[in-house]
Coordinates of C-alpha atoms in Angstrom, one line a residue:
M823 CA 0.0 0.0 0.0
S824 CA 1.4 3.4 -0.9
S825 CA 2.4 5.7 1.9
R826 CA 0.1 8.4 0.6
R827 CA -2.9 6.1 0.8
S828 CA -2.0 4.9 4.3
R829 CA -1.6 8.5 5.5
S830 CA -5.0 9.4 4.0
R831 CA -6.6 6.6 6.0
Q832 CA -4.8 7.5 9.2
S833 CA -5.9 11.2 8.9
G834 CA -9.5 10.2 8.7
G835 CA -9.8 11.1 4.9
S836 CA -11.9 9.1 2.5
R837 CA -11.6 5.4 3.1
I838 CA -11.3 3.5 -0.1
T839 CA -9.8 0.1 -0.3
D840 CA -7.4 -1.3 -2.9
D841 CA -10.1 -3.6 -4.1
Q842 CA -12.4 -0.6 -4.7
I843 CA -9.7 1.2 -6.6
N844 CA -9.1 -1.9 -8.7
E845 CA -12.8 -2.3 -9.4
L846 CA -13.1 1.4 -10.5
V847 CA -10.0 1.1 -12.8
S848 CA -11.5 -2.1 -14.3
K849 CA -14.8 -0.2 -15.0
L850 CA -12.8 2.6 -16.6
Q851 CA -11.0 0.1 -18.7
Q852 CA -14.3 -1.2 -20.1
L853 CA -15.3 2.3 -21.1
L854 CA -12.2 3.0 -23.1
P855 CA -12.2 1.8 -26.7
E856 CA -8.4 1.8 -27.0
I857 CA -8.0 -0.6 -24.0
R858 CA -11.3 -2.4 -24.1
D859 CA -10.6 -4.1 -27.5
R860 CA -7.1 -5.3 -26.5
T861 CA -6.7 -9.1 -26.3
S862 CA -4.6 -9.0 -23.1
D863 CA -6.4 -8.3 -19.9
K864 CA -3.3 -7.0 -18.1
V865 CA -3.1 -3.2 -18.3
S866 CA -1.6 -1.1 -15.6
S867 CA -3.8 1.3 -13.6
A868 CA -1.5 4.1 -14.7
K869 CA -2.1 3.3 -18.4
V870 CA -5.9 3.1 -17.8
L871 CA -5.8 6.6 -16.2
Q872 CA -3.6 8.0 -19.0
E873 CA -5.9 6.6 -21.6
T874 CA -8.9 7.9 -19.7
C875 CA -7.5 11.5 -19.7
S876 CA -6.7 11.2 -23.4
Y877 CA -10.1 9.9 -24.2
I878 CA -11.8 12.7 -22.3
R879 CA -9.6 15.3 -24.1
S880 CA -10.6 13.8 -27.4
L881 CA -14.3 13.9 -26.4
H882 CA -14.0 17.6 -25.5
R883 CA -12.4 18.3 -28.9
E884 CA -15.2 16.5 -30.6
V885 CA -17.9 18.4 -28.7
D886 CA -16.1 21.7 -29.5
D887 CA -15.9 20.7 -33.2
L888 CA -19.6 19.7 -33.3
S889 CA -20.6 22.9 -31.5
E890 CA -18.7 25.0 -34.0
R891 CA -20.3 23.1 -37.0
L892 CA -23.7 23.5 -35.5
S893 CA -23.2 27.2 -35.0
E894 CA -22.1 27.5 -38.6
L895 CA -25.2 25.5 -39.7
L896 CA -27.5 27.7 -37.7
A897 CA -25.9 30.8 -39.1
T898 CA -26.5 29.7 -42.7
T899 CA -30.0 28.5 -42.4
D900 CA -33.1 30.7 -42.5
T901 CA -34.7 31.8 -39.3
A902 CA -37.6 29.3 -39.4
Q903 CA -35.3 26.3 -39.9
A904 CA -32.9 27.6 -37.2
A905 CA -35.8 27.9 -34.7
I906 CA -36.8 24.3 -35.4
I907 CA -33.3 23.1 -34.9
R908 CA -32.9 25.1 -31.7
S909 CA -36.2 23.7 -30.3
L910 CA -35.1 20.2 -31.1
L911 CA -31.8 20.7 -29.3
M912 CA -33.6 22.0 -26.2
Q913 CA -35.7 18.8 -25.8

């Protein structure tokens, strides 16, 4: 057990077990396309966390790109069509 984790437990901080950490890392691993599709089951926790950060960054970039494309679309459509699109987005 790392000294940081043991200090956290001694100071009355959040009490999380190594098994709980392993379970959460495993759940993350199942959510990540890059790791989920690998044939070997053995991936370090550090690698799972790195891939999670990369995946979240790529999702942010994708959302930004789609938002920009939507803004351009709304700017080029007539007012009635833009109102319909906005109302659909608000649902």
